[in-house]
Coordinates of C-alpha atoms (C1' of nucleotides) in Angstrom, one line a residue:
Chain A
M1 CA 0.1 0.0 0.0
N2 CA 1.1 3.5 -0.7
V3 CA 1.1 6.3 1.8
S4 CA -2.2 7.7 0.8
E5 CA -3.8 4.2 1.2
L6 CA -2.2 3.6 4.5
I7 CA -3.3 6.9 6.0
G8 CA -6.7 6.7 4.4
E9 CA -7.4 3.4 6.0
W10 CA -6.2 4.7 9.3
Y11 CA -8.3 7.9 8.8
D12 CA -11.5 5.9 8.3
R13 CA -11.1 4.1 11.6
N14 CA -9.7 6.9 13.7
K15 CA -11.0 10.2 12.5
R16 CA -12.7 12.5 15.0
N17 CA -16.3 13.4 14.1
L18 CA -15.9 17.2 13.6
A19 CA -19.2 18.9 12.8
W20 CA -17.9 20.9 9.8
R21 CA -16.8 17.7 8.0
E22 CA -20.2 16.0 8.0
E23 CA -21.9 17.8 5.2
G24 CA -18.9 19.0 3.2
L25 CA -20.4 22.4 2.6
P26 CA -18.1 25.1 1.4
Y27 CA -19.4 27.7 3.8
Q28 CA -19.1 25.5 6.9
I29 CA -15.6 24.3 5.8
W30 CA -14.6 27.9 5.2
I31 CA -15.6 29.1 8.5
S32 CA -14.0 26.2 10.3
E33 CA -10.8 26.6 8.4
I34 CA -10.6 30.3 9.3
I35 CA -11.4 29.6 13.0
L36 CA -8.8 26.9 13.2
Q37 CA -5.9 29.0 11.8
Q38 CA -3.3 28.9 14.5
T39 CA -6.0 27.7 16.9
R40 CA -6.5 24.3 18.5
V41 CA -9.7 22.5 17.8
N42 CA -10.8 22.4 21.4
Q43 CA -10.5 26.1 21.5
G44 CA -12.2 26.8 18.3
T45 CA -15.1 24.4 18.4
P46 CA -17.4 26.3 20.6
Y47 CA -16.8 29.3 18.4
Y48 CA -17.7 27.4 15.4
F49 CA -21.1 26.4 16.6
R50 CA -21.9 29.9 17.9
F51 CA -20.8 31.4 14.6
I52 CA -22.9 29.1 12.4
R53 CA -25.8 29.5 14.6
Q54 CA -25.6 33.3 14.4
F55 CA -24.5 33.5 10.7
P56 CA -25.9 30.3 9.1
D57 CA -25.0 31.3 5.6
I58 CA -23.1 33.7 3.4
K59 CA -25.9 36.2 3.0
T60 CA -26.6 36.4 6.7
L61 CA -22.9 37.0 7.3
A62 CA -22.6 39.7 4.6
D63 CA -25.7 41.5 5.9
A64 CA -24.5 41.7 9.5
P65 CA -22.7 44.7 10.8
V66 CA -19.0 43.9 11.2
N67 CA -19.2 44.6 14.9
E68 CA -21.6 41.7 15.4
V69 CA -19.1 39.4 13.7
L70 CA -16.3 40.7 15.9
H71 CA -18.4 40.3 19.0
C72 CA -19.0 36.7 18.0
W73 CA -15.2 36.3 17.6
Q74 CA -14.4 37.9 21.0
G75 CA -11.8 35.9 22.9
L76 CA -10.5 34.0 19.9
G77 CA -7.7 36.3 18.9
Y78 CA -6.3 37.3 15.6
Y79 CA -9.4 39.6 15.0
T80 CA -8.5 40.4 11.3
R81 CA -9.6 36.9 10.6
A82 CA -13.2 38.0 11.6
R83 CA -12.9 41.3 9.5
N84 CA -11.7 39.4 6.5
L85 CA -14.4 36.8 6.9
H86 CA -17.0 39.5 6.8
K87 CA -15.3 41.3 4.0
A88 CA -15.1 38.0 1.9
A89 CA -18.8 37.3 2.5
R90 CA -19.7 40.6 0.9
I91 CA -17.4 40.1 -1.9
I92 CA -19.0 36.7 -2.6
M93 CA -22.5 38.4 -2.5
E94 CA -21.5 41.1 -4.9
E95 CA -19.1 39.4 -7.3
Y96 CA -20.2 35.8 -7.2
N97 CA -23.8 36.2 -6.8
G98 CA -23.8 34.8 -3.3
K99 CA -22.4 31.5 -4.4
F100 CA -19.1 30.3 -2.9
P101 CA -16.5 30.2 -5.7
E102 CA -15.5 26.8 -6.7
E103 CA -12.0 27.2 -8.2
Y104 CA -8.8 27.4 -6.2
R105 CA -7.5 30.4 -8.0
V106 CA -10.7 32.3 -7.2
I107 CA -11.0 31.1 -3.7
R108 CA -7.3 32.1 -3.0
K109 CA -8.0 35.7 -3.8
L110 CA -10.6 36.1 -1.0
P111 CA -9.3 38.1 1.9
G112 CA -8.1 36.0 4.7
I113 CA -7.5 33.0 2.5
G114 CA -3.9 32.0 1.8
D115 CA -2.4 28.9 0.1
Y116 CA -3.3 26.5 2.9
T117 CA -6.9 27.6 3.4
A118 CA -7.6 27.8 -0.4
A119 CA -6.2 24.3 -0.9
A120 CA -8.3 23.0 2.1
I121 CA -11.5 24.4 0.8
A122 CA -11.0 23.4 -2.8
S123 CA -10.1 19.9 -2.0
L124 CA -12.5 19.3 0.9
A125 CA -15.6 21.0 -0.7
F126 CA -14.9 20.6 -4.4
G127 CA -12.6 17.7 -4.7
E128 CA -9.8 19.7 -6.4
A129 CA -6.3 18.2 -6.4
W130 CA -4.4 20.8 -4.3
A131 CA -2.3 19.7 -1.4
A132 CA -3.2 21.5 1.8
V133 CA 0.0 22.0 3.8
D134 CA -0.4 23.3 7.4
G135 CA 1.7 22.8 10.5
N136 CA 0.6 19.2 10.8
V137 CA 1.5 18.3 7.4
Y138 CA 4.9 20.0 7.6
R139 CA 5.6 17.7 10.6
V140 CA 4.4 14.5 9.0
L141 CA 6.3 15.2 5.7
A142 CA 9.5 16.2 7.4
R143 CA 9.6 13.1 9.5
Y144 CA 8.2 10.5 7.1
L145 CA 10.5 11.6 4.3
G146 CA 13.4 12.9 6.3
I147 CA 13.2 16.4 4.9
T148 CA 15.7 18.7 6.6
D149 CA 14.8 21.9 4.9
P150 CA 13.4 24.4 7.3
I151 CA 9.7 24.9 7.4
N152 CA 9.7 28.5 8.1
T153 CA 11.6 29.9 5.1
G154 CA 10.4 30.6 1.6
P155 CA 12.7 28.1 -0.1
G156 CA 11.9 25.4 2.6
K157 CA 8.2 25.8 2.1
K158 CA 8.5 25.1 -1.6
V159 CA 10.3 21.9 -1.0
F160 CA 7.3 20.8 1.3
L161 CA 4.7 22.0 -1.1
Q162 CA 6.4 19.9 -3.8
A163 CA 6.5 16.9 -1.6
A164 CA 3.0 17.2 -0.6
N165 CA 1.7 17.4 -4.2
D166 CA 3.9 14.4 -5.1
L167 CA 2.2 12.3 -2.4
L168 CA -1.3 13.7 -3.0
D169 CA -4.0 11.2 -3.9
R170 CA -5.7 12.7 -7.0
K171 CA -8.6 10.4 -6.9
D172 CA -9.7 11.7 -3.4
P173 CA -7.6 14.8 -2.5
G174 CA -10.0 15.9 0.1
K175 CA -9.8 12.7 2.1
H176 CA -6.1 12.6 1.6
N177 CA -5.5 16.1 2.9
Q178 CA -7.7 15.5 6.0
A179 CA -6.0 12.2 6.7
M180 CA -2.5 13.9 6.6
I181 CA -3.8 16.7 8.9
E182 CA -5.5 14.3 11.2
L183 CA -2.4 12.0 11.4
G184 CA -0.3 15.1 12.4
A185 CA -2.9 16.2 15.0
L186 CA -3.4 12.9 16.6
I187 CA -0.4 10.7 16.1
C188 CA 2.6 12.6 14.7
L189 CA 2.6 15.0 17.6
P190 CA 5.3 17.7 18.0
R191 CA 6.5 16.1 21.3
N192 CA 6.2 12.4 22.1
P193 CA 4.6 11.2 18.8
A194 CA 2.7 7.9 19.1
C195 CA 4.9 6.1 16.5
D196 CA 3.8 2.7 17.8
V197 CA 0.3 3.2 16.6
C198 CA 1.2 5.1 13.4
P199 CA 0.1 3.6 10.0
L200 CA 3.4 4.9 8.5
Q201 CA 5.8 3.6 11.1
A202 CA 7.2 0.8 8.9
S203 CA 8.5 3.2 6.3
C204 CA 9.0 6.4 8.3
H205 CA 12.4 7.9 7.9
A206 CA 12.4 9.5 11.3
R207 CA 11.2 6.4 13.0
Q208 CA 14.2 4.4 11.5
K209 CA 16.7 7.0 12.5
N210 CA 15.0 7.7 15.8
A211 CA 15.0 11.5 14.7
M212 CA 11.4 12.4 15.5
G213 CA 12.7 15.1 18.0
D214 CA 14.9 16.6 15.3
L215 CA 12.2 17.1 12.6
P216 CA 10.8 19.2 11.4
V217 CA 13.7 21.7 11.3
K218 CA 12.9 25.3 12.0
V219 CA 15.4 28.2 11.7
K220 CA 15.3 29.6 15.2
K221 CA 15.4 33.3 15.4
P222 CA 17.3 34.1 18.5
K223 CA 14.8 35.1 21.1
P224 CA 15.3 38.6 22.1
S225 CA 17.0 38.8 25.5
H226 CA 16.2 41.6 27.9
R227 CA 18.8 44.1 29.2
Y228 CA 18.2 46.7 31.9
F229 CA 20.1 50.0 31.5
T230 CA 20.0 52.9 33.9
Y231 CA 21.9 55.8 32.5
L232 CA 23.3 58.6 34.6
V233 CA 23.1 61.8 32.7
V234 CA 25.6 64.0 34.7
A235 CA 26.0 67.6 34.1
M236 CA 28.5 70.0 35.6
G237 CA 27.4 73.4 34.6
D238 CA 28.0 73.7 30.9
V239 CA 29.7 70.2 30.8
I240 CA 28.2 66.7 30.2
F241 CA 29.9 63.5 31.0
L242 CA 30.1 61.1 28.1
R243 CA 31.6 57.7 27.8
Q244 CA 32.8 55.6 24.7
R245 CA 31.5 52.1 24.6
A246 CA 33.8 49.2 24.4
V247 CA 34.3 46.8 21.6
G248 CA 32.5 43.4 22.0
D249 CA 29.1 44.7 23.1
I250 CA 26.3 46.5 21.3
W251 CA 27.1 50.0 19.9
A252 CA 30.9 49.4 19.9
L253 CA 32.9 52.7 20.0
L254 CA 29.7 54.8 20.0
Y255 CA 29.1 57.2 22.9
D256 CA 26.7 57.1 25.8
F257 CA 26.6 58.1 29.4
P258 CA 27.8 56.4 32.7
L259 CA 25.7 53.3 33.0
I260 CA 24.4 50.9 35.6
E261 CA 23.4 47.6 34.0
T262 CA 21.4 45.1 36.0
E263 CA 20.0 41.7 35.5
T264 CA 16.5 42.7 36.2
E265 CA 14.4 45.8 36.7
E266 CA 15.8 47.2 40.0
P267 CA 14.3 50.0 42.0
I268 CA 16.1 53.4 41.4
G269 CA 16.7 53.8 45.1
K270 CA 18.6 50.7 45.4
L271 CA 20.9 51.5 42.5
L272 CA 21.7 55.0 43.9
S273 CA 22.4 54.0 47.5
G274 CA 24.9 51.3 46.8
K275 CA 28.7 51.1 46.1
F276 CA 28.3 52.5 42.7
W277 CA 27.0 55.9 44.0
E278 CA 29.8 56.1 46.6
S279 CA 32.6 55.4 44.2
T280 CA 31.3 57.6 41.5
F281 CA 29.9 60.6 43.3
T282 CA 31.8 61.0 46.6
G283 CA 32.8 64.6 46.9
C284 CA 30.9 65.8 43.9
E285 CA 28.0 67.4 45.8
A286 CA 25.6 65.6 43.4
V287 CA 22.0 66.5 43.2
I288 CA 19.4 64.5 41.3
I289 CA 17.7 66.8 38.9
S290 CA 15.1 64.4 37.6
S291 CA 14.4 60.8 38.3
A292 CA 13.7 58.2 35.7
R293 CA 12.7 58.9 32.2
E294 CA 12.0 55.4 30.7
Y295 CA 12.5 54.2 27.1
R296 CA 12.1 50.8 25.6
H297 CA 14.4 50.2 22.7
I298 CA 14.1 47.2 20.4
L299 CA 17.2 46.0 18.7
S300 CA 17.2 43.1 16.3
H301 CA 17.9 40.5 18.9
R302 CA 17.4 42.2 22.2
I303 CA 15.0 44.4 24.1
L304 CA 16.6 47.3 26.1
H305 CA 14.7 48.6 29.0
T306 CA 16.4 51.9 29.6
R307 CA 15.8 54.8 31.9
F308 CA 17.7 58.1 32.3
I309 CA 18.5 60.0 35.5
R310 CA 19.7 63.5 35.3
I311 CA 22.2 64.6 37.9
E312 CA 23.9 67.8 38.5
V313 CA 27.4 67.9 40.2
R314 CA 29.8 70.6 41.4
K315 CA 33.0 68.6 40.8
P316 CA 33.9 65.8 38.3
I317 CA 32.7 62.3 38.9
S318 CA 35.0 59.3 38.8
Y319 CA 33.8 56.7 36.3
P320 CA 36.1 54.6 34.0
G321 CA 36.7 56.1 30.6
V322 CA 34.5 59.1 31.3
I323 CA 35.2 62.3 29.3
Q324 CA 33.9 65.8 29.8
V325 CA 32.2 67.5 26.9
K326 CA 30.8 70.9 26.5
R327 CA 27.1 70.9 25.6
T328 CA 27.8 72.8 22.5
D329 CA 30.3 70.1 21.3
I330 CA 28.0 67.1 22.0
K331 CA 26.8 67.1 18.4
A332 CA 30.2 66.1 17.2
F333 CA 29.9 62.7 18.8
P334 CA 28.4 59.6 17.3
F335 CA 25.5 58.1 19.4
P336 CA 23.3 55.1 19.1
E337 CA 19.8 56.0 18.1
L338 CA 18.4 55.5 21.6
I339 CA 20.7 58.1 23.0
S340 CA 20.1 60.5 20.1
R341 CA 16.4 60.2 20.7
Y342 CA 16.9 61.0 24.4
L343 CA 19.1 64.0 23.7
K344 CA 16.6 65.4 21.3
E345 CA 13.6 64.9 23.5
E346 CA 15.4 66.3 26.6
K347 CA 16.7 69.3 24.5
L348 CA 20.1 68.7 25.7
L349 CA 21.5 69.6 22.4
T350 CA 21.7 73.4 22.3
I351 CA 22.0 73.4 18.6
S352 CA 19.8 71.4 16.4
Q353 CA 21.6 68.2 15.2
Q354 CA 22.3 67.4 11.7
S355 CA 22.6 63.7 10.7
Chain B
dA1 C1' 12.1 38.2 4.1
dA2 C1' 10.8 39.4 8.5
dT3 C1' 7.0 41.2 11.7
dT4 C1' 2.8 41.3 13.5
dC5 C1' -1.4 39.5 15.0
dG6 C1' -4.1 36.6 20.4
dT7 C1' -5.1 33.2 23.3
dG8 C1' -4.9 29.0 25.8
dG9 C1' -2.6 24.5 26.9
dG10 C1' 1.2 21.6 28.1
dG11 C1' 5.9 20.1 29.3
Chain C
dT1 C1' 7.6 30.5 35.8
dC2 C1' 9.0 30.1 31.4
dC3 C1' 8.9 28.6 26.8
dC4 C1' 7.0 26.4 23.0
dC5 C1' 3.6 26.5 19.8
dA6 C1' -1.3 25.6 17.5
dA7 C1' -5.8 23.6 10.9
dG8 C1' -1.7 30.9 8.7
dA9 C1' -2.3 35.4 6.5
dA10 C1' -1.2 40.0 5.5
dT11 C1' 2.0 43.5 5.0

DNA sequence: AATTCGTGGGG
DNA sequence: TCCCCAAGAAT
């Protein structure tokens, strides 16, 4: 037996009875597919029933105020799904005479319907041969065929779409697609897949190599780490204290201010009462001008929680690498964008800065 | 191509 | 508590 036959037989015996499958109507399938985008069946099911009861057909949906649709969607998340659903219903009423379009190319154009959803509707409702590749199918294909291309890049997705279409049963693409999805949802789970009851276990690449945990491959974007900066903007009359940043950290060789970096968000009082304050400000007659002005700055791979404290002193502070700069000369120094933004907003630049 | 959009469940 | 991530699409 080929893959399609194996999973088809398994599907017949093990499929869940999901309401929107029963009648195979395009409207019901459409609504269910939109609801289930990035949403678990258990979470979406009650919404499906409520939605169908309140908007039993395309015309009812199109005639309803969008706010009613949104209200029905309340709590589900991704609210543009609801807006697009409503928008698409009106398009179907106006351009397709209220009849759900039957061709993939036409379905695909409706707002809120991408490659996956168009293929799902075209195959499930109209029997067209388009492979529907969702998160479940990526997982099944990656493991069964041993595909190591990443599932979250453009080129990688093309590889999976090709593989899915190669495997597709063109006699019954609707059943094939549902069986693939169902297998991923019930057996080929992200963690702890139930390989011992999988209809594909005998010929599964990952199963032979014991590589279920390594597939599918996803290029991981380094999760942004958080850093907590407290800058001390120290002025002595007409002079500001700057510091050049070291190599080997963000903003190498650019200028900023004396800085206290902490692991977490610390109370200001704690920072200013400790050793740092003593070693930096002893004998300076320091006076805090303003407390914390807070900024959040997003870099490509980190989130900076930054606050600025303005301090006035009568004598120079002691801080490694610190330099004294007259306010009128500040504009000559290169700053990271965050610091520039602060300087501008605080009007610490006496002359407007050109960049 | 990389971001953004929500919420809930499980390890 | 934290992190992953789940029937994706639009920009």
